[in-house]
């Protein structure tokens, strides 16, 4: 028998041995394996059922409720948008609570926070804005920056600057330079020129076409004297 034939024979015997071992394992633990597979299948079915028969219908309902509240929001009727009208609009606050697992419920928390901010209730504004978890670059940046505005209104300049800088680092061409400038101004007021310069330099380098960049050199000069 040739060397090649011996090699093929050895490979065949190895495969046969592996198959025999696998068959023995399956036979020995057949019950446990079936239970495990059944559990996985059941879990998948549960997830699909929750998605199709619970979450999707609730999301449709939440979207309808959002539309009603957004109508009040668009006319600056922030109290009605937030708390509802006791007729057919439950308001953003209730949507956030009742439909928290839906995209609309998540978005409602941002709207609720904005309403509280407009009504000068900054603590509740922070509470609801902080609940928002979004992927949209513009809205996420605006929400983080608005939390900074709330802290500024409450007199907590340090936290305000932290949130302004965080919003500035989220790389939104429209909103980020606005909050970087706000952070820089607070750092200037707190006699922290190095931190202010860092914010101003980022506006100049990362957002050169922004309105804030048009006169940023004078701010940089002011903190580098």
PDB file of C-alpha atoms in Angstrom:
ATOM      1  CA  UNK A   1       0.000   0.000   0.000  1.00  0.00           C
ATOM      2  CA  UNK A   2       1.400   3.376  -0.968  1.00  0.00           C
ATOM      3  CA  UNK A   3       2.168   6.159   1.454  1.00  0.00           C
ATOM      4  CA  UNK A   4      -0.678   8.237  -0.010  1.00  0.00           C
ATOM      5  CA  UNK A   5      -3.122   5.370   0.422  1.00  0.00           C
ATOM      6  CA  UNK A   6      -2.022   4.912   4.029  1.00  0.00           C
ATOM      7  CA  UNK A   7      -2.551   8.619   4.645  1.00  0.00           C
ATOM      8  CA  UNK A   8      -6.087   8.479   3.217  1.00  0.00           C
ATOM      9  CA  UNK A   9      -6.821   5.408   5.303  1.00  0.00           C
ATOM     10  CA  UNK A  10      -5.643   7.192   8.449  1.00  0.00           C
ATOM     11  CA  UNK A  11      -7.812  10.212   7.610  1.00  0.00           C
ATOM     12  CA  UNK A  12     -10.824   7.978   7.032  1.00  0.00           C
ATOM     13  CA  UNK A  13     -10.295   6.178  10.321  1.00  0.00           C
ATOM     14  CA  UNK A  14      -9.923   9.524  12.135  1.00  0.00           C
ATOM     15  CA  UNK A  15     -13.193  10.772  10.652  1.00  0.00           C
ATOM     16  CA  UNK A  16     -14.935   7.527  11.489  1.00  0.00           C
ATOM     17  CA  UNK A  17     -13.678   7.731  15.042  1.00  0.00           C
ATOM     18  CA  UNK A  18     -14.878  11.330  15.362  1.00  0.00           C
ATOM     19  CA  UNK A  19     -18.299  10.402  14.011  1.00  0.00           C
ATOM     20  CA  UNK A  20     -18.557   7.477  16.369  1.00  0.00           C
ATOM     21  CA  UNK A  21     -17.613   9.696  19.307  1.00  0.00           C
ATOM     22  CA  UNK A  22     -20.171  12.336  18.239  1.00  0.00           C
ATOM     23  CA  UNK A  23     -22.885   9.698  17.873  1.00  0.00           C
ATOM     24  CA  UNK A  24     -22.091   8.357  21.311  1.00  0.00           C
ATOM     25  CA  UNK A  25     -22.188  11.862  22.788  1.00  0.00           C
ATOM     26  CA  UNK A  26     -25.522  12.641  21.121  1.00  0.00           C
ATOM     27  CA  UNK A  27     -26.994   9.331  22.237  1.00  0.00           C
ATOM     28  CA  UNK A  28     -25.805   9.857  25.809  1.00  0.00           C
ATOM     29  CA  UNK A  29     -27.046  13.458  26.074  1.00  0.00           C
ATOM     30  CA  UNK A  30     -29.971  13.278  23.665  1.00  0.00           C
ATOM     31  CA  UNK A  31     -32.496  14.383  26.247  1.00  0.00           C
ATOM     32  CA  UNK A  32     -30.464  17.370  27.393  1.00  0.00           C
ATOM     33  CA  UNK A  33     -29.737  18.435  23.794  1.00  0.00           C
ATOM     34  CA  UNK A  34     -33.412  18.258  22.851  1.00  0.00           C
ATOM     35  CA  UNK A  35     -34.315  20.342  25.902  1.00  0.00           C
ATOM     36  CA  UNK A  36     -31.667  22.914  24.975  1.00  0.00           C
ATOM     37  CA  UNK A  37     -32.796  23.153  21.351  1.00  0.00           C
ATOM     38  CA  UNK A  38     -36.433  23.391  22.415  1.00  0.00           C
ATOM     39  CA  UNK A  39     -35.553  26.195  24.833  1.00  0.00           C
ATOM     40  CA  UNK A  40     -33.802  28.180  22.073  1.00  0.00           C
ATOM     41  CA  UNK A  41     -36.731  27.698  19.680  1.00  0.00           C
ATOM     42  CA  UNK A  42     -39.182  28.731  22.397  1.00  0.00           C
ATOM     43  CA  UNK A  43     -37.125  31.849  23.169  1.00  0.00           C
ATOM     44  CA  UNK A  44     -37.087  32.858  19.497  1.00  0.00           C
ATOM     45  CA  UNK A  45     -40.854  32.353  19.267  1.00  0.00           C
ATOM     46  CA  UNK A  46     -41.414  34.440  22.401  1.00  0.00           C
ATOM     47  CA  UNK A  47     -39.248  37.282  21.056  1.00  0.00           C
ATOM     48  CA  UNK A  48     -41.058  37.239  17.704  1.00  0.00           C
ATOM     49  CA  UNK A  49     -44.445  37.156  19.427  1.00  0.00           C
ATOM     50  CA  UNK A  50     -43.567  40.111  21.663  1.00  0.00           C
ATOM     51  CA  UNK A  51     -42.314  42.067  18.666  1.00  0.00           C
ATOM     52  CA  UNK A  52     -45.218  41.314  16.336  1.00  0.00           C
ATOM     53  CA  UNK A  53     -48.182  41.131  18.697  1.00  0.00           C
ATOM     54  CA  UNK A  54     -47.189  43.518  21.475  1.00  0.00           C
ATOM     55  CA  UNK A  55     -44.529  46.061  20.491  1.00  0.00           C
ATOM     56  CA  UNK A  56     -45.661  46.817  16.932  1.00  0.00           C
ATOM     57  CA  UNK A  57     -49.309  47.514  17.863  1.00  0.00           C
ATOM     58  CA  UNK A  58     -48.155  49.636  20.806  1.00  0.00           C
ATOM     59  CA  UNK A  59     -45.815  51.581  18.557  1.00  0.00           C
ATOM     60  CA  UNK A  60     -48.682  52.395  16.188  1.00  0.00           C
ATOM     61  CA  UNK A  61     -50.760  53.626  19.137  1.00  0.00           C
ATOM     62  CA  UNK A  62     -47.799  55.611  20.472  1.00  0.00           C
ATOM     63  CA  UNK A  63     -47.258  57.239  17.070  1.00  0.00           C
ATOM     64  CA  UNK A  64     -50.887  58.368  17.013  1.00  0.00           C
ATOM     65  CA  UNK A  65     -50.556  59.835  20.497  1.00  0.00           C
ATOM     66  CA  UNK A  66     -47.309  61.545  19.528  1.00  0.00           C
ATOM     67  CA  UNK A  67     -48.981  63.253  16.590  1.00  0.00           C
ATOM     68  CA  UNK A  68     -51.627  64.767  18.883  1.00  0.00           C
ATOM     69  CA  UNK A  69     -49.037  66.029  21.356  1.00  0.00           C
ATOM     70  CA  UNK A  70     -46.784  67.337  18.597  1.00  0.00           C
ATOM     71  CA  UNK A  71     -49.680  69.420  17.289  1.00  0.00           C
ATOM     72  CA  UNK A  72     -49.817  71.287  20.616  1.00  0.00           C
ATOM     73  CA  UNK A  73     -46.015  71.499  20.721  1.00  0.00           C
ATOM     74  CA  UNK A  74     -45.936  73.147  17.294  1.00  0.00           C
ATOM     75  CA  UNK A  75     -48.166  75.959  18.569  1.00  0.00           C
ATOM     76  CA  UNK A  76     -46.051  76.478  21.722  1.00  0.00           C
ATOM     77  CA  UNK A  77     -48.803  75.025  23.932  1.00  0.00           C
ATOM     78  CA  UNK A  78     -46.172  73.286  26.015  1.00  0.00           C
ATOM     79  CA  UNK A  79     -48.338  72.460  29.028  1.00  0.00           C
ATOM     80  CA  UNK A  80     -50.944  70.725  26.851  1.00  0.00           C
ATOM     81  CA  UNK A  81     -48.247  68.985  24.826  1.00  0.00           C
ATOM     82  CA  UNK A  82     -46.685  67.731  28.042  1.00  0.00           C
ATOM     83  CA  UNK A  83     -49.726  66.803  30.127  1.00  0.00           C
ATOM     84  CA  UNK A  84     -52.478  66.288  27.544  1.00  0.00           C
ATOM     85  CA  UNK A  85     -55.850  67.934  27.209  1.00  0.00           C
ATOM     86  CA  UNK A  86     -58.087  65.444  29.090  1.00  0.00           C
ATOM     87  CA  UNK A  87     -59.971  64.840  25.824  1.00  0.00           C
ATOM     88  CA  UNK A  88     -58.014  62.861  23.265  1.00  0.00           C
ATOM     89  CA  UNK A  89     -54.371  63.793  23.876  1.00  0.00           C
ATOM     90  CA  UNK A  90     -52.490  62.122  26.742  1.00  0.00           C
ATOM     91  CA  UNK A  91     -49.336  64.227  26.305  1.00  0.00           C
ATOM     92  CA  UNK A  92     -45.627  63.476  26.079  1.00  0.00           C
ATOM     93  CA  UNK A  93     -45.219  62.714  29.772  1.00  0.00           C
ATOM     94  CA  UNK A  94     -47.801  59.914  29.672  1.00  0.00           C
ATOM     95  CA  UNK A  95     -46.450  58.597  26.367  1.00  0.00           C
ATOM     96  CA  UNK A  96     -42.989  58.342  27.931  1.00  0.00           C
ATOM     97  CA  UNK A  97     -44.434  56.319  30.798  1.00  0.00           C
ATOM     98  CA  UNK A  98     -46.910  54.121  28.920  1.00  0.00           C
ATOM     99  CA  UNK A  99     -44.857  53.406  25.800  1.00  0.00           C
ATOM    100  CA  UNK A 100     -41.305  53.461  27.133  1.00  0.00           C
ATOM    101  CA  UNK A 101     -40.284  50.362  25.138  1.00  0.00           C
ATOM    102  CA  UNK A 102     -41.188  51.957  21.794  1.00  0.00           C
ATOM    103  CA  UNK A 103     -39.248  54.447  19.628  1.00  0.00           C
ATOM    104  CA  UNK A 104     -42.069  56.968  20.100  1.00  0.00           C
ATOM    105  CA  UNK A 105     -41.860  56.575  23.874  1.00  0.00           C
ATOM    106  CA  UNK A 106     -38.148  57.284  23.708  1.00  0.00           C
ATOM    107  CA  UNK A 107     -38.676  60.346  21.512  1.00  0.00           C
ATOM    108  CA  UNK A 108     -41.452  61.560  23.812  1.00  0.00           C
ATOM    109  CA  UNK A 109     -38.920  61.833  26.648  1.00  0.00           C
ATOM    110  CA  UNK A 110     -36.949  64.379  24.595  1.00  0.00           C
ATOM    111  CA  UNK A 111     -40.117  66.342  23.819  1.00  0.00           C
ATOM    112  CA  UNK A 112     -41.156  66.226  27.481  1.00  0.00           C
ATOM    113  CA  UNK A 113     -37.768  67.568  28.506  1.00  0.00           C
ATOM    114  CA  UNK A 114     -38.024  70.420  26.000  1.00  0.00           C
ATOM    115  CA  UNK A 115     -41.505  71.285  27.274  1.00  0.00           C
ATOM    116  CA  UNK A 116     -40.264  71.430  30.856  1.00  0.00           C
ATOM    117  CA  UNK A 117     -37.358  73.627  29.728  1.00  0.00           C
ATOM    118  CA  UNK A 118     -39.726  76.023  27.981  1.00  0.00           C
ATOM    119  CA  UNK A 119     -41.830  76.096  31.161  1.00  0.00           C
ATOM    120  CA  UNK A 120     -38.666  76.887  33.187  1.00  0.00           C
ATOM    121  CA  UNK A 121     -38.871  73.666  35.211  1.00  0.00           C
ATOM    122  CA  UNK A 122     -35.219  72.829  34.705  1.00  0.00           C
ATOM    123  CA  UNK A 123     -34.930  69.905  37.139  1.00  0.00           C
ATOM    124  CA  UNK A 124     -37.686  67.971  35.392  1.00  0.00           C
ATOM    125  CA  UNK A 125     -36.275  69.013  32.046  1.00  0.00           C
ATOM    126  CA  UNK A 126     -32.960  67.375  32.978  1.00  0.00           C
ATOM    127  CA  UNK A 127     -34.783  64.266  34.187  1.00  0.00           C
ATOM    128  CA  UNK A 128     -36.647  63.679  30.928  1.00  0.00           C
ATOM    129  CA  UNK A 129     -33.895  64.824  28.576  1.00  0.00           C
ATOM    130  CA  UNK A 130     -31.527  62.374  30.268  1.00  0.00           C
ATOM    131  CA  UNK A 131     -33.913  59.508  29.515  1.00  0.00           C
ATOM    132  CA  UNK A 132     -33.635  60.074  25.778  1.00  0.00           C
ATOM    133  CA  UNK A 133     -31.413  57.592  23.956  1.00  0.00           C
ATOM    134  CA  UNK A 134     -31.142  58.471  20.291  1.00  0.00           C
ATOM    135  CA  UNK A 135     -28.986  57.769  17.266  1.00  0.00           C
ATOM    136  CA  UNK A 136     -29.923  60.867  15.294  1.00  0.00           C
ATOM    137  CA  UNK A 137     -26.870  63.125  15.355  1.00  0.00           C
ATOM    138  CA  UNK A 138     -28.719  66.450  15.340  1.00  0.00           C
ATOM    139  CA  UNK A 139     -31.328  65.600  17.979  1.00  0.00           C
ATOM    140  CA  UNK A 140     -28.890  63.819  20.292  1.00  0.00           C
ATOM    141  CA  UNK A 141     -26.487  66.756  20.177  1.00  0.00           C
ATOM    142  CA  UNK A 142     -29.315  69.228  20.795  1.00  0.00           C
ATOM    143  CA  UNK A 143     -30.634  67.217  23.748  1.00  0.00           C
ATOM    144  CA  UNK A 144     -27.204  66.955  25.393  1.00  0.00           C
ATOM    145  CA  UNK A 145     -26.649  70.675  24.848  1.00  0.00           C
ATOM    146  CA  UNK A 146     -30.066  71.518  26.272  1.00  0.00           C
ATOM    147  CA  UNK A 147     -29.193  69.621  29.453  1.00  0.00           C
ATOM    148  CA  UNK A 148     -26.235  71.984  29.663  1.00  0.00           C
ATOM    149  CA  UNK A 149     -28.595  74.932  29.234  1.00  0.00           C
ATOM    150  CA  UNK A 150     -30.704  73.612  32.124  1.00  0.00           C
ATOM    151  CA  UNK A 151     -27.685  73.395  34.419  1.00  0.00           C
ATOM    152  CA  UNK A 152     -26.664  76.903  33.359  1.00  0.00           C
ATOM    153  CA  UNK A 153     -30.129  78.194  34.295  1.00  0.00           C
ATOM    154  CA  UNK A 154     -29.799  76.450  37.666  1.00  0.00           C
ATOM    155  CA  UNK A 155     -26.475  78.181  38.254  1.00  0.00           C
ATOM    156  CA  UNK A 156     -24.359  75.027  37.982  1.00  0.00           C
ATOM    157  CA  UNK A 157     -21.800  76.402  35.530  1.00  0.00           C
ATOM    158  CA  UNK A 158     -19.401  73.498  35.920  1.00  0.00           C
ATOM    159  CA  UNK A 159     -21.951  70.873  34.877  1.00  0.00           C
ATOM    160  CA  UNK A 160     -23.267  73.156  32.167  1.00  0.00           C
ATOM    161  CA  UNK A 161     -19.792  73.398  30.639  1.00  0.00           C
ATOM    162  CA  UNK A 162     -19.378  69.613  30.825  1.00  0.00           C
ATOM    163  CA  UNK A 163     -22.576  69.054  28.834  1.00  0.00           C
ATOM    164  CA  UNK A 164     -21.823  71.864  26.394  1.00  0.00           C
ATOM    165  CA  UNK A 165     -18.420  70.343  25.682  1.00  0.00           C
ATOM    166  CA  UNK A 166     -19.935  66.868  25.384  1.00  0.00           C
ATOM    167  CA  UNK A 167     -22.441  68.187  22.837  1.00  0.00           C
ATOM    168  CA  UNK A 168     -19.586  69.894  21.028  1.00  0.00           C
ATOM    169  CA  UNK A 169     -17.730  66.601  20.730  1.00  0.00           C
ATOM    170  CA  UNK A 170     -20.644  64.779  19.070  1.00  0.00           C
ATOM    171  CA  UNK A 171     -19.542  66.046  15.650  1.00  0.00           C
ATOM    172  CA  UNK A 172     -22.668  67.788  14.412  1.00  0.00           C
ATOM    173  CA  UNK A 173     -21.758  70.540  11.956  1.00  0.00           C
ATOM    174  CA  UNK A 174     -24.755  72.708  12.835  1.00  0.00           C
ATOM    175  CA  UNK A 175     -25.175  72.391  16.610  1.00  0.00           C
ATOM    176  CA  UNK A 176     -21.792  71.309  17.999  1.00  0.00           C
ATOM    177  CA  UNK A 177     -19.938  74.614  17.390  1.00  0.00           C
ATOM    178  CA  UNK A 178     -22.726  76.495  19.177  1.00  0.00           C
ATOM    179  CA  UNK A 179     -22.207  74.456  22.332  1.00  0.00           C
ATOM    180  CA  UNK A 180     -18.425  74.504  22.081  1.00  0.00           C
ATOM    181  CA  UNK A 181     -18.617  78.293  22.135  1.00  0.00           C
ATOM    182  CA  UNK A 182     -20.951  78.204  25.140  1.00  0.00           C
ATOM    183  CA  UNK A 183     -18.497  75.915  26.946  1.00  0.00           C
ATOM    184  CA  UNK A 184     -15.606  78.218  26.081  1.00  0.00           C
ATOM    185  CA  UNK A 185     -17.413  81.269  27.443  1.00  0.00           C
ATOM    186  CA  UNK A 186     -18.144  79.498  30.728  1.00  0.00           C
ATOM    187  CA  UNK A 187     -14.496  78.418  31.030  1.00  0.00           C
ATOM    188  CA  UNK A 188     -13.440  82.012  30.402  1.00  0.00           C
ATOM    189  CA  UNK A 189     -15.782  83.208  33.122  1.00  0.00           C
ATOM    190  CA  UNK A 190     -14.356  80.582  35.499  1.00  0.00           C
ATOM    191  CA  UNK A 191     -10.797  81.774  34.750  1.00  0.00           C
ATOM    192  CA  UNK A 192      -9.906  78.570  32.873  1.00  0.00           C
ATOM    193  CA  UNK A 193      -8.311  79.972  29.707  1.00  0.00           C
ATOM    194  CA  UNK A 194      -6.681  76.685  28.653  1.00  0.00           C
ATOM    195  CA  UNK A 195     -10.028  74.884  28.550  1.00  0.00           C
ATOM    196  CA  UNK A 196     -11.632  77.831  26.773  1.00  0.00           C
ATOM    197  CA  UNK A 197      -8.869  77.849  24.179  1.00  0.00           C
ATOM    198  CA  UNK A 198      -9.348  74.120  23.565  1.00  0.00           C
ATOM    199  CA  UNK A 199     -13.041  74.693  22.764  1.00  0.00           C
ATOM    200  CA  UNK A 200     -12.340  77.689  20.535  1.00  0.00           C
ATOM    201  CA  UNK A 201      -9.570  75.879  18.667  1.00  0.00           C
ATOM    202  CA  UNK A 202     -11.889  72.962  17.993  1.00  0.00           C
ATOM    203  CA  UNK A 203     -14.448  75.339  16.467  1.00  0.00           C
ATOM    204  CA  UNK A 204     -11.756  76.765  14.199  1.00  0.00           C
ATOM    205  CA  UNK A 205     -10.323  73.381  13.184  1.00  0.00           C
ATOM    206  CA  UNK A 206     -13.380  71.107  13.082  1.00  0.00           C
ATOM    207  CA  UNK A 207     -16.108  73.575  12.076  1.00  0.00           C
ATOM    208  CA  UNK A 208     -14.371  76.255   9.963  1.00  0.00           C
ATOM    209  CA  UNK A 209     -17.538  76.969   7.949  1.00  0.00           C
ATOM    210  CA  UNK A 210     -19.781  77.473  10.957  1.00  0.00           C
ATOM    211  CA  UNK A 211     -21.059  80.896  11.961  1.00  0.00           C
ATOM    212  CA  UNK A 212     -19.226  80.536  15.265  1.00  0.00           C
ATOM    213  CA  UNK A 213     -15.913  80.159  13.409  1.00  0.00           C
ATOM    214  CA  UNK A 214     -16.305  83.482  11.588  1.00  0.00           C
ATOM    215  CA  UNK A 215     -14.974  85.514  14.524  1.00  0.00           C
ATOM    216  CA  UNK A 216     -13.393  82.769  16.635  1.00  0.00           C
ATOM    217  CA  UNK A 217      -9.860  84.193  16.264  1.00  0.00           C
ATOM    218  CA  UNK A 218     -10.699  87.103  18.573  1.00  0.00           C
ATOM    219  CA  UNK A 219     -11.880  84.630  21.237  1.00  0.00           C
ATOM    220  CA  UNK A 220      -8.685  82.596  20.844  1.00  0.00           C
ATOM    221  CA  UNK A 221      -6.601  85.773  21.110  1.00  0.00           C
ATOM    222  CA  UNK A 222      -8.489  86.768  24.235  1.00  0.00           C
ATOM    223  CA  UNK A 223      -7.518  83.607  26.125  1.00  0.00           C
ATOM    224  CA  UNK A 224      -3.926  83.386  24.859  1.00  0.00           C
ATOM    225  CA  UNK A 225      -2.720  86.813  25.995  1.00  0.00           C
TER     226      UNK A 225
END
